[in-house]
Amino acid sequence: MPADTAHTPDREKTEGEQELARLFSLQKQAYLAAPYPTYSERIDRLDLLIRLTETNEDKFIEAISADFGNRSSFETVVAEIVVTVSGAKHARKHLKHWMRPRGVATPVHMLPAKSRIEPQPLGVVGIISPWNYPLQLALAPAAAALAAGNRVLIKPSELTPRLSEVLQQAIASQFDETVCAVVTGGVGTGQAFTETPFDHFLFTGSTAVGARVAQAAAKNLTPVTLELGGKSPAIIDDSADIGDAAKSIAYGKMLNAGQTCVAPDYVLTPHAKLDATVEAIAGAARKLYPAIDTTDDYTSIISDRHFARLKSMIEKVRDQGVKIVEVGSSNALHPQRKLPLTIMIDPPVDSDVMKEEIFGPILPILPADTTDAAVQHVNAGDRPLALYWYGKDDNARDYILQNTVSGGVTVNDALWHVAQENLPFGGVGKSGIGSYHGEAGFTTFSHMKPVFYQSRFANGSIMHPPYTDKTSKILSFVRKII
Ligand code: NAD
């Protein structure tokens, strides 16, 4: 990996930045020479992406696990390989339909003209991906951008250097670098990347960095899709089966050790059911991972810095006298940085765990006696990326759906809306701008170009100057029929 420093305009470019400039220029020229890849060229590109994902599966599993300290190979297969391949296959299956020009109605006073929306590739797309699902969050947007006919440069996170290297080699082994390539480097390369005049950016990462990316992109007026984070609530309604909700919340929180953008961040449950909720979630967690220190099923925290941040969040709340339930071993010096599920009962609203996105296996559980109290709690914070609601009372469910704004929702489970390719995936407000997955990804990476086909029988010149009584009469007639 090249050395990297903070980006300043007057210093010499680092190796990573030079490589970025070279690849961007190559891809831009290639785009200008061939701006509209055919359907079969795009299918070939999706096939290459599927092939490189599947044939390098073992290398990806090993690299990601080495980057994390330990990453469950099952979870890598499910959340990285399967999600990426199924998204690319979905695009392959629907591409012909997505590429078609969409005819739209033409108003009567413009007839017999025709109007169509014709999807067109944007050009060269930049993708900045985070460390938490380093393969899926690089390749799933790449598949969408390639399906839409673009060329793609990917800048993965510096926190997963082994995966970045394997990914770079895997992409180079299948793709011509004028079509798809990986640029590695640290924050300096990331900044140079955001200052590059791409035709579109998709950034996945934190809200704070997302805002910086949007500012840098604005200088070139490069449009951005920002896939960010936030505090996603899990709301247990009075009508819910606590056992079922607990199983789902424990799984959603402990997958990838809570380092999932759509993990349930905290739980709201009726006051009278607080103890039962804590017991049920702790019980479910014990069944999922009976011995976190020794099992390879449970994923490590990505770095010492991230581990220390989570431990500090716990200790600060413990010092405030908040009741904490640690589910399983709490060996803070574990060489693989495994952190047990740590449940906190009703921590103060101004504690770090209630102010920041947790992004680890810490689960605050707070009382909310009514649907309205839950709504007020959610709406007092930034708009979350995901919201989970558990219960049987349809009126309460609809009240939550109509009175809260979140990126997406799964009812009576966690995480699933993300895996449904027919649903757009993205945040709202501080949790993101725009969306991808399925057709939403195709349109995000396309210019949906409006084209008006004038008829040879049209006579638009009857409204041209010089303006006379006749043109005024025609205008009056048009105003009556529109
Ligand atoms: P991050 O914002 O620290 O980094 C994301 C990427 O941005 C990395 O590649 C990093 O190298 C790069 N980067 C850092 N500073 C930069 C800068 N100044 N300019 C340009 N690029 C820069 O995020 P992270 O810690 O890697 O990931 C965790 C966050 O990502 C969490 O907030 C999580 O919720 C969010 N996330 C969101 C989604 C989603 O789909 N919405 C998915 C996964 C993670």
Short mmCIF file of C-alpha atoms and ligand atoms in Angstrom, two decimals, residues 127-133 136-137 155-159 185-195 202-210 212-213 216 226-230 259-262 302 305-306 357 359 385 418 425-427 431-432 436-437, ligand 1:
data_model
loop_
_atom_site.label_atom_id
_atom_site.label_comp_id
_atom_site.label_asym_id
_atom_site.label_seq_id
_atom_site.Cartn_x
_atom_site.Cartn_y
_atom_site.Cartn_z
CA ILE A 127 -17.03 4.42 -5.22
CA ILE A 128 -15.62 4.93 -1.72
CA SER A 129 -16.29 1.94 0.52
CA PRO A 130 -15.99 1.40 4.29
CA TRP A 131 -14.31 -1.42 6.24
CA ASN A 132 -17.32 -3.10 7.84
CA TYR A 133 -18.48 -5.09 4.78
CA GLN A 136 -20.07 -6.12 -0.58
CA LEU A 137 -19.97 -2.35 -0.17
CA LYS A 155 -11.36 3.32 -3.27
CA PRO A 156 -11.67 0.84 -0.38
CA SER A 157 -11.02 1.60 3.29
CA GLU A 158 -7.44 1.71 4.57
CA LEU A 159 -8.61 -0.34 7.58
CA GLY A 185 -4.44 4.49 -0.18
CA GLY A 186 -5.31 6.28 3.03
CA VAL A 187 -7.27 9.40 3.84
CA GLY A 188 -5.07 11.52 1.49
CA THR A 189 -5.98 9.33 -1.47
CA GLY A 190 -9.60 9.41 -0.27
CA GLN A 191 -9.54 13.21 -0.32
CA ALA A 192 -7.90 13.31 -3.77
CA PHE A 193 -10.55 10.84 -4.91
CA THR A 194 -13.34 13.17 -3.79
CA GLU A 195 -11.68 16.10 -5.58
CA LEU A 202 -21.23 6.71 -4.25
CA PHE A 203 -19.82 7.05 -0.76
CA THR A 204 -20.56 4.55 2.00
CA GLY A 205 -19.32 5.52 5.44
CA SER A 206 -19.91 7.76 8.41
CA THR A 207 -22.13 10.84 8.38
CA ALA A 208 -19.19 13.12 9.32
CA VAL A 209 -16.97 11.96 6.43
CA GLY A 210 -19.99 11.87 4.10
CA ARG A 212 -16.83 16.24 3.78
CA VAL A 213 -17.16 14.11 0.65
CA ALA A 216 -15.43 18.25 -1.95
CA LEU A 226 -24.29 9.10 0.37
CA GLU A 227 -24.88 5.82 2.17
CA LEU A 228 -24.35 6.81 5.80
CA GLY A 229 -25.09 5.54 9.29
CA GLY A 230 -27.12 6.58 12.31
CA GLN A 259 -20.43 -3.39 13.05
CA THR A 260 -23.35 -3.19 10.63
CA CYS A 261 -24.82 0.09 9.42
CA VAL A 262 -28.38 -1.24 9.77
CA ILE A 302 -11.90 -4.13 13.59
CA ARG A 305 -8.88 2.07 18.40
CA HIS A 306 -12.44 0.94 17.72
CA GLU A 357 -24.01 5.56 16.42
CA PHE A 359 -21.36 0.40 15.72
CA LEU A 385 -30.94 4.55 8.41
CA VAL A 418 -31.60 -4.48 2.83
CA PHE A 425 -31.66 0.96 -0.17
CA GLY A 426 -30.49 4.27 1.25
CA GLY A 427 -30.80 6.72 4.09
CA SER A 431 -28.40 8.78 7.31
CA GLY A 432 -27.91 9.42 3.61
CA TYR A 436 -29.18 1.96 -4.85
CA HIS A 437 -29.91 -1.82 -5.07
P1 NAD B 1 -15.57 6.35 7.39
O1 NAD B 1 -16.50 7.46 7.06
O2 NAD B 1 -14.54 6.58 8.44
O3 NAD B 1 -14.76 5.86 6.09
C1 NAD B 1 -15.42 5.45 4.90
C2 NAD B 1 -14.46 5.59 3.73
O4 NAD B 1 -14.13 6.97 3.57
C3 NAD B 1 -13.13 4.85 3.87
O5 NAD B 1 -12.79 4.31 2.61
C4 NAD B 1 -12.15 5.94 4.23
O6 NAD B 1 -10.86 5.67 3.79
C5 NAD B 1 -12.72 7.11 3.47
N1 NAD B 1 -12.39 8.42 4.00
C6 NAD B 1 -12.12 8.77 5.28
N2 NAD B 1 -11.92 10.11 5.37
C7 NAD B 1 -12.07 10.61 4.12
C8 NAD B 1 -12.02 11.92 3.56
N3 NAD B 1 -11.77 12.98 4.31
N4 NAD B 1 -12.27 12.05 2.24
C9 NAD B 1 -12.57 10.98 1.48
N5 NAD B 1 -12.62 9.73 1.94
C10 NAD B 1 -12.38 9.55 3.26
O7 NAD B 1 -16.51 5.11 7.75
P2 NAD B 1 -16.08 3.69 8.28
O8 NAD B 1 -15.61 3.81 9.68
O9 NAD B 1 -15.22 3.02 7.28
O10 NAD B 1 -17.51 2.93 8.26
C11 NAD B 1 -18.41 3.03 9.32
C12 NAD B 1 -19.55 3.97 9.02
O11 NAD B 1 -20.11 3.66 7.75
C13 NAD B 1 -20.70 3.85 10.00
O12 NAD B 1 -21.20 5.14 10.29
C14 NAD B 1 -21.74 3.04 9.25
O13 NAD B 1 -23.06 3.22 9.68
C15 NAD B 1 -21.53 3.53 7.86
N6 NAD B 1 -22.00 2.54 6.91
C16 NAD B 1 -23.10 2.83 6.15
C17 NAD B 1 -23.58 1.87 5.27
C18 NAD B 1 -24.78 2.13 4.39
O14 NAD B 1 -24.97 1.36 3.46
N7 NAD B 1 -25.55 3.17 4.64
C19 NAD B 1 -22.94 0.64 5.16
C20 NAD B 1 -21.83 0.40 5.94
C21 NAD B 1 -21.35 1.35 6.81
#
